[in-house]
GROMACS .gro file of C-alpha atoms in nm:
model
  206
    1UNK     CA    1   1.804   0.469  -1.475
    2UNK     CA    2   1.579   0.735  -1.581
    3UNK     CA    3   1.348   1.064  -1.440
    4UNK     CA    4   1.239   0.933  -1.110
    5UNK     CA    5   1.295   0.588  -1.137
    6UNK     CA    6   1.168   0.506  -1.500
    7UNK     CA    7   1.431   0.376  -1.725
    8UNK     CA    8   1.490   0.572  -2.006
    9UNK     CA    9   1.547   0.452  -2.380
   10UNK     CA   10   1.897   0.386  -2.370
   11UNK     CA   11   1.859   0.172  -2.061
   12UNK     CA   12   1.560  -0.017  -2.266
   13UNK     CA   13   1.786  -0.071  -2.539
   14UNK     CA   14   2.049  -0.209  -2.319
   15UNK     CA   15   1.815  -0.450  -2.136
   16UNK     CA   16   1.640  -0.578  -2.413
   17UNK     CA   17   1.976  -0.642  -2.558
   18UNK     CA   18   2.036  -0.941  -2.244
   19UNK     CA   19   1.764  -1.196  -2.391
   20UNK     CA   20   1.487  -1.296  -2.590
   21UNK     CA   21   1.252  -1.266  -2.371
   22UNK     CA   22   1.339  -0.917  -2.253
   23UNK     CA   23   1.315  -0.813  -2.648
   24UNK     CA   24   1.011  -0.988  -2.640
   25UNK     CA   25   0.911  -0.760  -2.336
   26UNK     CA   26   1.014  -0.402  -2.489
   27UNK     CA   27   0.819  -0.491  -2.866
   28UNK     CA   28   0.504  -0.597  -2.654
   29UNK     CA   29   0.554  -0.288  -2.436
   30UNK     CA   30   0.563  -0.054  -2.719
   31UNK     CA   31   0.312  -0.202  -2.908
   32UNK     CA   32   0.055  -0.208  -2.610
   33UNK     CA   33   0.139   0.133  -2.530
   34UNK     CA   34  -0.002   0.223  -2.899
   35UNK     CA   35  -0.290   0.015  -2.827
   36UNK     CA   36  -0.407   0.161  -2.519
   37UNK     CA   37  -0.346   0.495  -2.701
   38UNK     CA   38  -0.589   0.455  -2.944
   39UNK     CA   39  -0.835   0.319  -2.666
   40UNK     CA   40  -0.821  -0.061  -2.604
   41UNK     CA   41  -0.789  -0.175  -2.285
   42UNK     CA   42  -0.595  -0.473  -2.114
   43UNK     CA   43  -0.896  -0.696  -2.068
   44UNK     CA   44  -0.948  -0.657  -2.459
   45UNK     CA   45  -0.614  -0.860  -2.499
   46UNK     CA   46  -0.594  -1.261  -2.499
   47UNK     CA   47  -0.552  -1.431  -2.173
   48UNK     CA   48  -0.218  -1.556  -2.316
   49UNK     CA   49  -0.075  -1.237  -2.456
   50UNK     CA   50   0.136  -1.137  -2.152
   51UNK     CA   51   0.325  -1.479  -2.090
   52UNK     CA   52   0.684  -1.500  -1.972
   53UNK     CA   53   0.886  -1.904  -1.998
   54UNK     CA   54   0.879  -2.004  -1.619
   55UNK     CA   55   1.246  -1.977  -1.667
   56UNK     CA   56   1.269  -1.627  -1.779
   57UNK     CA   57   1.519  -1.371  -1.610
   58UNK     CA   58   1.219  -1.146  -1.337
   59UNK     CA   59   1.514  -0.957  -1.266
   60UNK     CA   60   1.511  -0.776  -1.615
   61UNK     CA   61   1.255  -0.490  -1.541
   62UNK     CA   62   1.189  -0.563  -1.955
   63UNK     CA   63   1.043  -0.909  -1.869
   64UNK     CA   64   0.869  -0.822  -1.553
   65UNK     CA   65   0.680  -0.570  -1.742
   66UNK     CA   66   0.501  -0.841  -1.913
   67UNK     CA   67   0.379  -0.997  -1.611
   68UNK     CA   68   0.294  -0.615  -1.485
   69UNK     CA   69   0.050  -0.623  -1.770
   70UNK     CA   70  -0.083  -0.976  -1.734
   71UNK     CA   71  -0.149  -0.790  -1.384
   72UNK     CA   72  -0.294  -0.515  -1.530
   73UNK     CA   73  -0.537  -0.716  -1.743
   74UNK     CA   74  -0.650  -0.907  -1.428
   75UNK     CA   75  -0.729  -0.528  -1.272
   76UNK     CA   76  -0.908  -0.418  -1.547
   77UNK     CA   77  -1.132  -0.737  -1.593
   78UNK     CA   78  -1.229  -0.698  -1.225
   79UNK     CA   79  -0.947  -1.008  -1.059
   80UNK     CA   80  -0.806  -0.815  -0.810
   81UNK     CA   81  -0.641  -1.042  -0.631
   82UNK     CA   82  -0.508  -1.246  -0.956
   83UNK     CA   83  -0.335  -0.877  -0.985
   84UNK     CA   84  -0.177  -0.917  -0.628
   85UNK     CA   85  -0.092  -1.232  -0.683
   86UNK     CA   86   0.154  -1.185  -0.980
   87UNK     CA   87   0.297  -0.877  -0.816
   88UNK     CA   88   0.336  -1.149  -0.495
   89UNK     CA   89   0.526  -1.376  -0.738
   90UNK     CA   90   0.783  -1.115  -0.850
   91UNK     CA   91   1.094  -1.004  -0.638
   92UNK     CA   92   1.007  -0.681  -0.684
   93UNK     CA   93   1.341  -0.538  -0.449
   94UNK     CA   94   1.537  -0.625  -0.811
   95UNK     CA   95   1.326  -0.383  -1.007
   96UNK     CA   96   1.398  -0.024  -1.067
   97UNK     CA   97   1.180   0.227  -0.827
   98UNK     CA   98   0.923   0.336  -1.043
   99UNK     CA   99   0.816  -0.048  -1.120
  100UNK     CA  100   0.857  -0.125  -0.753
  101UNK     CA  101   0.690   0.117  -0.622
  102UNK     CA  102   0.412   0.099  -0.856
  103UNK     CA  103   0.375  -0.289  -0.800
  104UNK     CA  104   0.392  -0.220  -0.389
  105UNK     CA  105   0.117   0.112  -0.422
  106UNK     CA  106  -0.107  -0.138  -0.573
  107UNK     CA  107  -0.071  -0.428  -0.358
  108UNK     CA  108  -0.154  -0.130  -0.093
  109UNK     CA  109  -0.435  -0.032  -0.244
  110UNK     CA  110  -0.608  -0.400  -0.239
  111UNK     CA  111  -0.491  -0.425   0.114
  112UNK     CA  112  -0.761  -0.108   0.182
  113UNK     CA  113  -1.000  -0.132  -0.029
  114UNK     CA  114  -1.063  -0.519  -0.171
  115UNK     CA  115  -0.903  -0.704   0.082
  116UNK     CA  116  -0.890  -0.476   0.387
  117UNK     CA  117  -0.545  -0.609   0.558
  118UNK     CA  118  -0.454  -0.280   0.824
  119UNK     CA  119  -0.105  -0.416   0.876
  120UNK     CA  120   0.014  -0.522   0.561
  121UNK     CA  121  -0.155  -0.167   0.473
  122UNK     CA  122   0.043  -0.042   0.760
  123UNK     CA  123   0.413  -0.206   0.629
  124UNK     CA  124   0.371  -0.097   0.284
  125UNK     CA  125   0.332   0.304   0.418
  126UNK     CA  126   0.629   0.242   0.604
  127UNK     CA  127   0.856   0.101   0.364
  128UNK     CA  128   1.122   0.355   0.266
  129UNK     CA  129   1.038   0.612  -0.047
  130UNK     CA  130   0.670   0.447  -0.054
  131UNK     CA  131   0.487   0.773   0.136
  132UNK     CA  132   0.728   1.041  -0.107
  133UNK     CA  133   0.661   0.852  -0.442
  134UNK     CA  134   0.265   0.808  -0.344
  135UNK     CA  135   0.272   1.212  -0.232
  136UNK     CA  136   0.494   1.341  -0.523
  137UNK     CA  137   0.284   1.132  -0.824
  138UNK     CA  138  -0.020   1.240  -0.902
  139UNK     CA  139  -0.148   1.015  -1.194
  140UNK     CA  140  -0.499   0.924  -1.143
  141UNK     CA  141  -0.428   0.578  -1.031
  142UNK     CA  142  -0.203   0.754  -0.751
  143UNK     CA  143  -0.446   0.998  -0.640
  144UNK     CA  144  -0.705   0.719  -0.605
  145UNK     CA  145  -0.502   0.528  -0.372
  146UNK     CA  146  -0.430   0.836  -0.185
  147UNK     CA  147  -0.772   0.878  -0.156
  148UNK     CA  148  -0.829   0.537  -0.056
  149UNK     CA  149  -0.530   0.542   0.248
  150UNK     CA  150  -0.728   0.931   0.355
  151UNK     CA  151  -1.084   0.776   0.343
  152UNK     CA  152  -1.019   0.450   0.526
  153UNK     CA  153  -0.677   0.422   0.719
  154UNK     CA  154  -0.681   0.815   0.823
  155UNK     CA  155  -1.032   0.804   0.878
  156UNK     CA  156  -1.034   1.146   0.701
  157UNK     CA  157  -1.324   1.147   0.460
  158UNK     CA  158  -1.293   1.504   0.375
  159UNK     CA  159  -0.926   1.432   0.214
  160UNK     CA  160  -1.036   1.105   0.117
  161UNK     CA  161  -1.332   1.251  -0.136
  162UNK     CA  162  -1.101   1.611  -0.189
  163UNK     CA  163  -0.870   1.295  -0.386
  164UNK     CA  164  -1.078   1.142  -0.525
  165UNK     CA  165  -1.227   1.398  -0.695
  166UNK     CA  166  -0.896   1.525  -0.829
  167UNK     CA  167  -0.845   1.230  -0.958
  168UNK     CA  168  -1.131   1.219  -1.149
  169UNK     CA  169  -1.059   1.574  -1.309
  170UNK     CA  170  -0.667   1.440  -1.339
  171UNK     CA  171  -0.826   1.115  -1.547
  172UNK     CA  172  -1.076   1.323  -1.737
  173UNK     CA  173  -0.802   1.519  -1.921
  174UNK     CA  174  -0.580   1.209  -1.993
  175UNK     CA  175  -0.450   1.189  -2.334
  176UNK     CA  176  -0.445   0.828  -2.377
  177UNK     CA  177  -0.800   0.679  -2.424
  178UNK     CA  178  -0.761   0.324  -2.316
  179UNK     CA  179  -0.542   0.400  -1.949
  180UNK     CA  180  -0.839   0.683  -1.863
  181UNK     CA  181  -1.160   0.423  -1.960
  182UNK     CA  182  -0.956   0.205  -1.715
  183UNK     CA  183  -0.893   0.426  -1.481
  184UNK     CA  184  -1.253   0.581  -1.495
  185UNK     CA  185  -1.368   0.216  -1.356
  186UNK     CA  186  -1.169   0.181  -1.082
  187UNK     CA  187  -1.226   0.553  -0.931
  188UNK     CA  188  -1.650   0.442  -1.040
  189UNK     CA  189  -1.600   0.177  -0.794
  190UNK     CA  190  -1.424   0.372  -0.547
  191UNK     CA  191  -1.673   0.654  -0.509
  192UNK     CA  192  -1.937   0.400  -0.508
  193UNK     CA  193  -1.761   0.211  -0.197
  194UNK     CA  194  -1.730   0.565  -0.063
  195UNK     CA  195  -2.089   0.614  -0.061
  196UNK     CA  196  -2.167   0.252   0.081
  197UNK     CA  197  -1.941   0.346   0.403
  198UNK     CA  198  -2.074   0.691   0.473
  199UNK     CA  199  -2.413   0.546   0.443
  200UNK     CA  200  -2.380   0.260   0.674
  201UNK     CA  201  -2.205   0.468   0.949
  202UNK     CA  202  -2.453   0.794   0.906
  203UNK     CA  203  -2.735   0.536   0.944
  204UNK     CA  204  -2.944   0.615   1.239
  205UNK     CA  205  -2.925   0.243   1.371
  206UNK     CA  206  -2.571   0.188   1.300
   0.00000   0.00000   0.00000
């Protein structure tokens, strides 16, 4: 295990040691992690660079991290629900919390905002941990789906835009290039989609 739910090295070492493919899974992680550090972004990699054998163990965390950034890629090139759809292939109750969690928060997320879907929105929120990890993380990605459950669920637009904004400032001061021009989309779109509702309900005919 490792600092609120993200393995640590010696647990990475231990579970790439089980297989091929979860060796496989820690090299690609480290070398992507690079990558997006020096400013490329998932939808600059191949379609077939995150690729797991349709036999491969999902229950190593090491392999299932390939297919979170085959779902990542799908996110950044603008195939949301391609992303939901490989989280909705994964048994995501074997994974540690952070990857879990994560996988779930996004999945959320689409249920608000691309594909509004109030009660699976609803069951996610009331899973167990979900509300703590979403409250207690604030990378950009999390603040924007905060903002997103504020603005639309809780009707609160106030808290919904006070978010979003930190967000924004959270992303603008993000070390690694390629994560905040990724990042820096999705919260564009968001304030855009913001500024579509509050027009349509402040119109005078609406």
């Amino acid at each position: 295990s490792g600092v609120k739910g993200i393995p640590n090295d010696g647990m990475n070492v231990k579970m790439a040691r089980k297989s091929k493919d979860a060796a496989h899974g820690l090299w690609l992680m480290l070398k992507i992690n690079a990558a997006l550090a020096q400013g490329k972004r998932l939808r600059d990699f191949a379609q077939n660079t995150f690729c797991v054998p349709p036999d491969a163990d999902m229950k190593n965390y090491l392999v299932a991290h390939i297919c979170f950034l085959e779902a990542g890629r799908r996110e950044d090139s603008g195939d949301f629900a391609g992303c939901v759809a490989i989280y909705n292939s994964i048994d995501l109750e074997c994974l540690p919390g952070f990857y879990r969690n994560s996988a779930l928060l996004d999945v959320l997320y689409y249920a608000i905002v691309h594909q509004p879907d109030a009660a699976l929105a609803e069951e996610i929120m009331a899973r167990k941990g979900i509300a703590k990890f979403l409250a207690r993380t604030k990378t950009p990605a999390m603040l924007r789906i905060s903002a997103a459950y504020a603005f639309y669920r809780k009707g609160n637009r106030t808290e919904g835009r006070k978010q979003l904004e930190k967000a924004i400032k959270v992303n603008n001061s993000t070390p690694n290039r390629g994560i905040a021009a990724m990042e820096a989309d999705q919260l564009a779109l968001l304030e855009a989609k913001f500024a579509e509702e509050e027009a349509q309900n402040d119109h005078p005919w609406h």
